Coordinates of C-alpha atoms in Angstrom, one line a residue:
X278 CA 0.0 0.0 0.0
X279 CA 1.7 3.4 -0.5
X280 CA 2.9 5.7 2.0
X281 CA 0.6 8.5 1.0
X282 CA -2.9 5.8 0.7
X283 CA -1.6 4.8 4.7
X284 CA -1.2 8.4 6.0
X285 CA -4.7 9.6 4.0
X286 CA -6.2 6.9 6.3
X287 CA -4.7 7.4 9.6
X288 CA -4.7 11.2 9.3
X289 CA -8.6 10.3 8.3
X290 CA -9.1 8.6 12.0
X291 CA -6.7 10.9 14.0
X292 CA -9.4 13.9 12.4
X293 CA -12.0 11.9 13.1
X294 CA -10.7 11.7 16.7
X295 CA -10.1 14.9 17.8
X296 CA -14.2 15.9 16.3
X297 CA -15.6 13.1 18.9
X298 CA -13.4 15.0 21.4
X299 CA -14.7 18.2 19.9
X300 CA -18.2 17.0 20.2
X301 CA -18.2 15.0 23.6
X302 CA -16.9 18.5 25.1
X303 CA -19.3 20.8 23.1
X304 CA -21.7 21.7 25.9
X305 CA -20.7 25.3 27.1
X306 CA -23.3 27.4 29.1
X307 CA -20.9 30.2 29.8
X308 CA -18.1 32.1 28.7
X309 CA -15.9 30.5 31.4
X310 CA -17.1 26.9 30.4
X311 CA -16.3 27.5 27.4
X312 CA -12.8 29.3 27.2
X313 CA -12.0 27.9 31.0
X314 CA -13.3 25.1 31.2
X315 CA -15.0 25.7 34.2
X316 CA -11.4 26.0 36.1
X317 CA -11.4 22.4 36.5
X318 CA -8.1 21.2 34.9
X319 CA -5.5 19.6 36.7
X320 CA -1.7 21.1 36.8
X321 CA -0.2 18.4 34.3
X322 CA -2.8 18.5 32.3
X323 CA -2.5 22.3 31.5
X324 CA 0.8 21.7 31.7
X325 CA 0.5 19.1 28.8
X326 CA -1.6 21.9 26.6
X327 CA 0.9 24.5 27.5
X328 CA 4.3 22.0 26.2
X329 CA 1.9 21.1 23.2
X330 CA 1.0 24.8 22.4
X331 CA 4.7 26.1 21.9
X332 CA 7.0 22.9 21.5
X333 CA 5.2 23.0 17.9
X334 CA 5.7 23.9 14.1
X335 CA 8.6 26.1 14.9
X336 CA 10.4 23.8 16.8
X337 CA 9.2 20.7 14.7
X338 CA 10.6 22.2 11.4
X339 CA 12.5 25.8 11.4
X340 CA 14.8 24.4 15.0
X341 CA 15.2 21.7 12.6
X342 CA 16.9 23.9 9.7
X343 CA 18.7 26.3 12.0
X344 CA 20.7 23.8 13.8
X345 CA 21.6 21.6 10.7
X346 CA 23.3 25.3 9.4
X347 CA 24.5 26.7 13.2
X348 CA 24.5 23.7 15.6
X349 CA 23.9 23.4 19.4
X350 CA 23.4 27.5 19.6
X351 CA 20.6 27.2 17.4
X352 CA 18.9 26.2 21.0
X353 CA 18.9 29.7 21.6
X354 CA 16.5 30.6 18.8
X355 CA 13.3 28.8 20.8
X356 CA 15.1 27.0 23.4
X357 CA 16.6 29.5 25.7
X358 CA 13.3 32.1 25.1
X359 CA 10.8 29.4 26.2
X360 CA 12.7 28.7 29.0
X361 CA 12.7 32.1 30.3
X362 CA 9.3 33.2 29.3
X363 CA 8.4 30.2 31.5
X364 CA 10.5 30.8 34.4
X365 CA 9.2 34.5 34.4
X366 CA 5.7 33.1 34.2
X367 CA 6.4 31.2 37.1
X368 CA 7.3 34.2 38.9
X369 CA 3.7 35.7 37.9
X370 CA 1.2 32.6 37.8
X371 CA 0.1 32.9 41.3
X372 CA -0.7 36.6 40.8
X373 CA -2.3 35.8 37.7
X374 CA -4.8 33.2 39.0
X375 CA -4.9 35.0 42.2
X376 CA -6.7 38.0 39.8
X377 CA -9.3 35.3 38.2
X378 CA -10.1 37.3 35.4
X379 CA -11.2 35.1 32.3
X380 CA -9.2 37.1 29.9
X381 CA -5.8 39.5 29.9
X382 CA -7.9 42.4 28.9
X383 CA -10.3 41.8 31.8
X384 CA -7.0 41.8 34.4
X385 CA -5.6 45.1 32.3
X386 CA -9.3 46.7 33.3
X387 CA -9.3 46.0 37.0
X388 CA -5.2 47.4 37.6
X389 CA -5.8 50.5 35.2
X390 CA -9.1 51.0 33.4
X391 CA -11.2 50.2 29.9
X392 CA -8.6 52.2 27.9
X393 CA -5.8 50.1 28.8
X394 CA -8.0 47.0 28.7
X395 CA -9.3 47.4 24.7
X396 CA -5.4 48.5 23.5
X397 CA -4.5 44.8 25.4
X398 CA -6.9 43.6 23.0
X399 CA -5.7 45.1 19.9
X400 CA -2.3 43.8 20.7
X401 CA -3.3 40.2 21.5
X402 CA -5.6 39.2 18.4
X403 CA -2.2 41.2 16.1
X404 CA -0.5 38.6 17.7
X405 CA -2.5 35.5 17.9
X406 CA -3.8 36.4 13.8
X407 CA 0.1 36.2 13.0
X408 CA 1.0 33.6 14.7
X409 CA -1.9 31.5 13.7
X410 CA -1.0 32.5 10.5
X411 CA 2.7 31.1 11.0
X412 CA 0.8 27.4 11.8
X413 CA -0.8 27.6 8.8
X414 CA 2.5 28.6 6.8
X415 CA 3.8 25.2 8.2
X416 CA 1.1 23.2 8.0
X417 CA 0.3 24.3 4.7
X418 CA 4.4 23.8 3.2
X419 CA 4.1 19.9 4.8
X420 CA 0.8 19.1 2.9
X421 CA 2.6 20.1 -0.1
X422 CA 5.8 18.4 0.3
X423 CA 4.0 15.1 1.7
X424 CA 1.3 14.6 -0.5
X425 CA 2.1 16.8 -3.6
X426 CA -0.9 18.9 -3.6
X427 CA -0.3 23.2 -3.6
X428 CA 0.8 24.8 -1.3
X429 CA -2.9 26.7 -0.8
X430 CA -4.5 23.5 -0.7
X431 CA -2.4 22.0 2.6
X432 CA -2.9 25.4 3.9
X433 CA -6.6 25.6 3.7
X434 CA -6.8 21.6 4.3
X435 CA -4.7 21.9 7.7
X436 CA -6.6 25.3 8.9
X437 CA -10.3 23.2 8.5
X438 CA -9.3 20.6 10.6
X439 CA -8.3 22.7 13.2
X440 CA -11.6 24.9 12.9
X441 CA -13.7 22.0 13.0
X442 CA -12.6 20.8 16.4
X443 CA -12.1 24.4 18.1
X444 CA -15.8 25.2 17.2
X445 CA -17.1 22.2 18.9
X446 CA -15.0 22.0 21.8
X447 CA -14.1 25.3 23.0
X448 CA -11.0 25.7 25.5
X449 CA -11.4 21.9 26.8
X450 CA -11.8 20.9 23.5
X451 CA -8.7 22.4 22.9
X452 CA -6.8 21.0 25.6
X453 CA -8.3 17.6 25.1
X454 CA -7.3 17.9 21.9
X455 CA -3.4 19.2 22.7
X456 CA -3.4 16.0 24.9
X457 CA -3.8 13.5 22.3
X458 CA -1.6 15.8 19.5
X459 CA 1.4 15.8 22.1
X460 CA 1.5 12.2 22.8
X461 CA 1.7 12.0 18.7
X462 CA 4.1 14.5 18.4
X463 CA 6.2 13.4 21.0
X464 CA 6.5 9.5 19.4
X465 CA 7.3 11.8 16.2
X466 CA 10.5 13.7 17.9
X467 CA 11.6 10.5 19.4
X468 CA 11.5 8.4 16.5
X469 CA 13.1 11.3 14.2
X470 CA 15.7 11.6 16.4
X471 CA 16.5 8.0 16.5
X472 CA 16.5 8.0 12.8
X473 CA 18.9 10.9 12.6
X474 CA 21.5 9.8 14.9
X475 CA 21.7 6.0 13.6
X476 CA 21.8 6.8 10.1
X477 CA 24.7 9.8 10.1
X478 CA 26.8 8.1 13.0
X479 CA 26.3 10.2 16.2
X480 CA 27.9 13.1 17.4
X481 CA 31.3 12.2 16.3
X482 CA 30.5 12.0 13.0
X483 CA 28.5 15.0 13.8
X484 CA 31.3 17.2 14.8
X485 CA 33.6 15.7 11.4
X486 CA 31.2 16.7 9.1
X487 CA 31.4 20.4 11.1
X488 CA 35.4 20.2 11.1
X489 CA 35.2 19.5 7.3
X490 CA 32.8 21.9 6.0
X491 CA 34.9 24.5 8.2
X492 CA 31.9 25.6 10.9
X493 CA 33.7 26.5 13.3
X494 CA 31.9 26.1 17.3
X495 CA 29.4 23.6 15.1
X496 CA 29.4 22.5 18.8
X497 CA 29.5 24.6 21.4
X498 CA 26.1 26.0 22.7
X499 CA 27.7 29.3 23.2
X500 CA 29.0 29.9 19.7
X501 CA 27.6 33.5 18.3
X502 CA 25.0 33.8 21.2
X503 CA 25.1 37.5 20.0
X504 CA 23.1 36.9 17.0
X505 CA 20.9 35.1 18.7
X506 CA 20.1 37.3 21.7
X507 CA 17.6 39.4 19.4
X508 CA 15.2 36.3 19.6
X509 CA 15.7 35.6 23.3
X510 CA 14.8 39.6 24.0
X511 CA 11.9 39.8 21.9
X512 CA 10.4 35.6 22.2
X513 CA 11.3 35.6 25.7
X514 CA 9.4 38.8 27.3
X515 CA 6.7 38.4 24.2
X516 CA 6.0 34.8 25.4
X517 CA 6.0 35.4 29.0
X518 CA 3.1 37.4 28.3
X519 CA 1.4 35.9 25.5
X520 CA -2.4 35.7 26.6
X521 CA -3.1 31.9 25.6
X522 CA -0.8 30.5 28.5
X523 CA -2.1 33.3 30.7
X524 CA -5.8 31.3 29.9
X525 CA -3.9 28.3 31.1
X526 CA -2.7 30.1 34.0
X527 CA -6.3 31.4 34.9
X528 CA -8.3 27.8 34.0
X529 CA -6.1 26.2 36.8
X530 CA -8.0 25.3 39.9
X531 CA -5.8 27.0 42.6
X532 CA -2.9 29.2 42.3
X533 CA -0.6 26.4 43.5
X534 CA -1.8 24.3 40.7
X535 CA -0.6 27.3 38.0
X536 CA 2.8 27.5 39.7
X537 CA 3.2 23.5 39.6
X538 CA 1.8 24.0 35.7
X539 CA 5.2 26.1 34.8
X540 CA 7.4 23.7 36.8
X541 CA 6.1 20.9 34.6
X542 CA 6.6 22.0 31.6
X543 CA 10.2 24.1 32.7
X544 CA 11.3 20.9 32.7
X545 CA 9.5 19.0 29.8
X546 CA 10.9 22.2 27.5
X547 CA 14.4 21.1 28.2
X548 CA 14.9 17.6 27.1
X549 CA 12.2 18.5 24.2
X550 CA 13.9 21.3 22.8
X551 CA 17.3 19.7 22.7
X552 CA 16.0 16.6 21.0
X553 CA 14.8 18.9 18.6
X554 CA 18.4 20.6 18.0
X555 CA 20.5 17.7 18.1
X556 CA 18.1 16.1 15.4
X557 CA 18.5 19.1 13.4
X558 CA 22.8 18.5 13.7
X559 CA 22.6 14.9 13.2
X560 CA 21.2 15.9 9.8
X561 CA 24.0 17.8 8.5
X562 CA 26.0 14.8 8.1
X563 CA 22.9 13.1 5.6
X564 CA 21.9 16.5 4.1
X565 CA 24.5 19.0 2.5
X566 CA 22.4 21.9 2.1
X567 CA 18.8 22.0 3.7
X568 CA 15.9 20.8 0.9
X569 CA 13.5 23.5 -0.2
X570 CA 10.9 21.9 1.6
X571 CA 12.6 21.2 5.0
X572 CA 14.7 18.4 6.8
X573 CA 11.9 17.3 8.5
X574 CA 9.3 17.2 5.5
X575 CA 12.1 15.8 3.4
X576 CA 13.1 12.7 6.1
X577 CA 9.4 11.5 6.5
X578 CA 8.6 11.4 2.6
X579 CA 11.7 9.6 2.1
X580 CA 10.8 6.9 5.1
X581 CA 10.5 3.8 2.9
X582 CA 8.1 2.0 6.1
X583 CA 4.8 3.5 4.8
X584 CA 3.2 3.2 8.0
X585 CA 6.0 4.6 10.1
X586 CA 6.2 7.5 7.7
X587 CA 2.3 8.1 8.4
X588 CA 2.8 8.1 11.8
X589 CA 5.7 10.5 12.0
X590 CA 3.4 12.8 9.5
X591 CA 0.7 12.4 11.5
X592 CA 2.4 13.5 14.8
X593 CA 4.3 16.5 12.9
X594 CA 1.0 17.5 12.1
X595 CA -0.6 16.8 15.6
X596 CA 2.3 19.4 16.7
X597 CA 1.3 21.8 14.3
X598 CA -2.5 22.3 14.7
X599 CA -1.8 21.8 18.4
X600 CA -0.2 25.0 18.3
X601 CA -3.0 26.4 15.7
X602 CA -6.0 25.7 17.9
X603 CA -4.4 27.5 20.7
X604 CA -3.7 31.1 19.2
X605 CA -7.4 31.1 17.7
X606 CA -9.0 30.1 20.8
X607 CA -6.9 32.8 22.9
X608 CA -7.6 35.5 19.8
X609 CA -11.3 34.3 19.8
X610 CA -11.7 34.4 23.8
X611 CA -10.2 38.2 23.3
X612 CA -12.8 39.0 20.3
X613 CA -15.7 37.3 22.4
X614 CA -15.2 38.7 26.1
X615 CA -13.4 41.9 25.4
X616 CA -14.7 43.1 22.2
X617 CA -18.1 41.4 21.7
X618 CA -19.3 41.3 25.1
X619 CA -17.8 44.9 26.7
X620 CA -18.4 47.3 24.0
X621 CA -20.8 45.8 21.8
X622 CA -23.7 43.8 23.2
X623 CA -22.6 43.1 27.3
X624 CA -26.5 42.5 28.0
X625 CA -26.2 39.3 26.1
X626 CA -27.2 35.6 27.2
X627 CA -24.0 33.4 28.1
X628 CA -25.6 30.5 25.5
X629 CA -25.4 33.9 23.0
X630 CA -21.8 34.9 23.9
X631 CA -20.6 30.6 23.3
X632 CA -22.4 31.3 20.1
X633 CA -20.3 34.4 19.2
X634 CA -17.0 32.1 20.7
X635 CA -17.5 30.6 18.3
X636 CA -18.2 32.6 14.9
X637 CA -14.8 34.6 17.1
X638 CA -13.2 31.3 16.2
X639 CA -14.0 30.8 12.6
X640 CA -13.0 34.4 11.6
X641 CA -9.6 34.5 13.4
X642 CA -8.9 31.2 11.9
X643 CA -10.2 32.6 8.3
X644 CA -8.5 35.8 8.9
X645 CA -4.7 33.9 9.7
X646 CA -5.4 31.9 6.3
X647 CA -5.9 34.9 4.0
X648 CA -2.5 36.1 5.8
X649 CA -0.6 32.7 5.2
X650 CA -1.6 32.7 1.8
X651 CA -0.1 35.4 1.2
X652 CA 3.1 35.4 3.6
X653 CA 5.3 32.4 3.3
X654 CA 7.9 32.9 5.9
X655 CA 8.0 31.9 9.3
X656 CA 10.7 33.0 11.6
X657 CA 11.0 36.5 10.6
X658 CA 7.0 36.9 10.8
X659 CA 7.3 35.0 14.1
X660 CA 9.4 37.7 15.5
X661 CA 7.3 40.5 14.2
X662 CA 4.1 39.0 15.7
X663 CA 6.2 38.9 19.4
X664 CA 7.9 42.4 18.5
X665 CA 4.5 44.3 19.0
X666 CA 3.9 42.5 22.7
X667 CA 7.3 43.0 23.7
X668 CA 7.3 47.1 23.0
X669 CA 3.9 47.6 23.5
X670 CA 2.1 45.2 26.3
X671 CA 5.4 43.7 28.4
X672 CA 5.9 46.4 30.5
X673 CA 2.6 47.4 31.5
X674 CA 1.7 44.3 32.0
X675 CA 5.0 43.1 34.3
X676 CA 4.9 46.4 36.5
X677 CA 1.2 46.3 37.0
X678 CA 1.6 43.6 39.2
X679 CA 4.7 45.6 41.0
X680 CA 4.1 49.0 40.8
X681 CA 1.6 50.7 42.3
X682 CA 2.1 54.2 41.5
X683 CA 1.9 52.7 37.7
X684 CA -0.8 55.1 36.0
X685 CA -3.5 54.4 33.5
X686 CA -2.5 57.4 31.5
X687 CA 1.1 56.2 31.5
X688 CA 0.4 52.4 30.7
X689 CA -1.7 54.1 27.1
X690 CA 1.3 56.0 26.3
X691 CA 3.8 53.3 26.8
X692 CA 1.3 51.0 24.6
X693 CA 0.7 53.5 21.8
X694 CA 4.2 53.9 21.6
X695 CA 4.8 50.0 21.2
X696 CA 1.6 50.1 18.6
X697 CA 3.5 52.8 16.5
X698 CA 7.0 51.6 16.7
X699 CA 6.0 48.1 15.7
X700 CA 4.0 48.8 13.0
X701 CA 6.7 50.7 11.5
X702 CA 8.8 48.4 12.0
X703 CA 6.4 45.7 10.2
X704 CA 5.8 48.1 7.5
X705 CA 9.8 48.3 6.8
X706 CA 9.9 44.7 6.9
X707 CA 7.4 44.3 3.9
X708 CA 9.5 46.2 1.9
X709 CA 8.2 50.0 2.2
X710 CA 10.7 52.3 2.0
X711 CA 10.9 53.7 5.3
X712 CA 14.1 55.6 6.9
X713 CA 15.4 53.2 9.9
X714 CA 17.9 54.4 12.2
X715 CA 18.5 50.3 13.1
X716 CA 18.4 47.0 11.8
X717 CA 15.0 45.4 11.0
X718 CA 14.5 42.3 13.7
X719 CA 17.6 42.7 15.4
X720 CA 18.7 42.9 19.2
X721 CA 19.1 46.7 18.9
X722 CA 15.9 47.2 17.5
X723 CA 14.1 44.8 20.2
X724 CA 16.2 46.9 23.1
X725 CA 14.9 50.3 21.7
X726 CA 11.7 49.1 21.7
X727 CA 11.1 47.4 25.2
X728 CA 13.9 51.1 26.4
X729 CA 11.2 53.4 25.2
X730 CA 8.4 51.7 26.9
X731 CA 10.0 51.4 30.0
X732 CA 11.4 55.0 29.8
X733 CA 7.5 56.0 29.0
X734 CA 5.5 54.1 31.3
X735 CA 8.0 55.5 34.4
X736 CA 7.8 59.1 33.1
X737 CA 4.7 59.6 32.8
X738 CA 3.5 57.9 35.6
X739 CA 5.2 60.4 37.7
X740 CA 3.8 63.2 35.4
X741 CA 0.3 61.7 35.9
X742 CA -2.6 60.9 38.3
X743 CA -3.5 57.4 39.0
X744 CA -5.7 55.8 41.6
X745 CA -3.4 54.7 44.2
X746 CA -6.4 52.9 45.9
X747 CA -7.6 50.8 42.7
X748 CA -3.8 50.1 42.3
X749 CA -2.5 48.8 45.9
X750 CA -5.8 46.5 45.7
X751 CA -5.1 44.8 42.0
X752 CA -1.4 44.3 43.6
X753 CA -2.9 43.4 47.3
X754 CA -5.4 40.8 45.2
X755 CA -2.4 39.2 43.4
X756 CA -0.2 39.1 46.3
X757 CA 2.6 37.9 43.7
X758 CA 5.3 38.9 46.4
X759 CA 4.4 36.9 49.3
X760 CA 4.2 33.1 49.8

């Protein structure tokens, strides 16, 4: 039977799958059943959506890439971000559950006021529409190279399979979901792994292949952090705060339970991401240059076992939409609670506002396909889509929870600022020509950025007048600083 008839089927059933899960966990009666899931999760279960949610296309196939060209510093790219966006989210997740706010936007309202709360919003679905769209970039470059169909085809193939499971399931759909997408993916890194190092020799052979194409500190995890630190600036701060593991953080039961959620996965990231590198290096010894389509794409197809190949396609692809369905629920939940709900109708039913969750879902997930199919590129838009919540919602955000003389006032400037500077930024990146004092998606353009907020947000809080009462009791009700 060929490889493509055998992964047609089980991808089939794995779909097929993940809509019973959709459907068995359809029943929503409120906003917080529905995006929540009633706070009912336990710790490594979150913990299991959270891994799923970032250890997925980028690390599955552009970690791949890098490290086959740079090596063990290539961990730097995702590695080294994730696991400081998580340790800082540790820092925070029993404020943030403390709060108990649904969304980010709703948290924003009750430290400064509606203001701040709807320019959250703006940032977080410009985020979770470009990231979502970097999913479907992936997803729809792996139908291509695996089954030989266009490019727009995978794309819009991969991006209804995720829809049709979010809009069923909501937020424990989604996690459900993640479960059963990380136990695939995780059987796909292992195996690929395996594959790599037995068929190019190992490390030694490994650091040979380096020594002979002249790469010099092929394998030293320290080699040219510098270029690198322009990734762990702007991933690292953008992730701490990216509003879809702040969900996470707020569905847990207690605040102890969101604490034990980052310890989890701190430590699932490291083993994970590493895997993903060395497989990546163990590659340049079988692969001269990278293949148009990727390493990754490229090993599977090539797999002459047709059904291990359709199980390592289907558990690239688990890792994929896993990531998928979590920036369109988070960008929905935003669109639902803090646009649909707050300023538009906030006299509507809850079995209304599930219903609007859900045409929230199918737009943001539309929206990120129109952007894919016209955007091919992946890193350099995944750094764009973090550069606007680095400059324009990190600091805000952070010293909320730390500063109570922190103004409203202040926190709008600092965010305008961000809104601006990125969008300019995005705007020279697509090729207008724009007069930059800086390099586009570099370390000195991410320090500017997260400088000028900072410098903002402390100015004019001290030029401004906040209320120091609504602000000690946001910062008493998180009580981030004491045990």
């Amino acid at each position: 039977m060929p490889s493509t008839t055998v992964t047609i089927i089980l991808l089939s059933l794995y779909v097929i799958g993940l809509i019973v899960i959709g459907i068995r966990n359809r029943k929503s009666e409120t906003s917080e059943d529905f995006f929540l899931a009633s706070r009912k999760l336990p710790a490594w279960l979150l913990a299991v959506t959270f891994v799923a949610s970032w250890w997925g296309g980028g690390s599955a196939i552009d970690l791949v890439d890098h490290a086959h060209k740079n090596g063990l510093s290539s961990f730097w790219i995702y590695g080294v971000p994730v696991l400081l966006a998580t340790a800082l989210m540790f820092l925070f997740a029993k404020g943030i559950r403390n709060v108990g706010s649904i969304s980010q936007p709703q948290l924003m309202e009750q430290r400064y006021n509606n203001k701040v709360s709807l320019l959250l919003t703006i940032f977080i679905i410009i985020f979770m529409v470009i990231g979502s769209a970097v999913q479907v970039i992936v997803v729809g470059k792996f139908f291509h190279a695996f089954f030989n169909i266009s490019y727009e085809t995978g794309a819009i193939l991969g991006t209804s399979i995720v829809l049709i499971y979010s809009l069923f399931g909501g937020f424990k759909g989604v996690v459900l979901t993640d479960l059963l997408q990380f136990v695939f993916f995780l059987l796909t890194g292992i195996l690929l792994f395996d594959i790599t190092y037995n068929q190019s020799g190992g490390i030694e052979a490994v650091k040979a292949t380096a020594i002979a194409n002249e790469k010099v500190g092929y394998s030293s995890f320290f080699n040219n952090v510098g270029d690198n630190l322009a990734y762990v600036i702007t991933f690292g701060t953008s992730w701490m705060i990216q509003a879809n593991i702040w969900q996470r953080i707020s569905a847990a039961k207690k605040a102890i339970d969101a604490k034990k959620m980052m310890v989890i996965s701190f430590l699932a990231f490291i083993p994970l991401y590493l895997m993903v590198t060395y497989t990546g290096m163990f590659a340049s010894v079988l692969y001269e240059t990278v293949p148009k389509s990727g390493i990754v794409p490229d090993l599977i197809s090539n797999i002459p076992n047709p059904i291990i190949s359709a199980v390592l396609f289907v558990g690239l692809s688990a890792a994929i939409m896993s990531t998928m369905d979590s920036l369109i629920n988070t960008g929905a939940l935003s669109l639902t609670v803090d646009v649909y709900q707050r300023h538009i109708n906030p006299n509507a039913s809850p079995a209304h506002n599930v219903t609007i969750g859900r045409i929230s879902t199918f737009l943001l997930g539309a929206l990120a396909l129109l952007i894919a199919l016209k955007i091919q590129s992946v890193l350099r838009i995944s750094w764009i889509g973090s550069d606007f919540l680095t400059s324009g919602a990190f600091i805000p955000l952070i010293l909320g929870f730390l500063w109570a003389k922190g103004t409203s006032k202040a926190a709008i400037i600092s965010m305008l600022f961000g809104l601006l500077f990125s969008t300019y930024n995005l705007l020279v990146a697509l090729g207008i020509d724009l007069p930059v004092a800086w390099k586009t998606a570099s370390t000195e353009q991410a320090l500017i950025g997260i400088s000028i907020s900072f410098f903002l947000y402390i100015a004019f809080s001290f030029l401004t007048q906040g209320d120091m009462e609504k602000s000690k009791k946001f910062i008493a009700k998180a009580n981030i600083l004491n045990k």
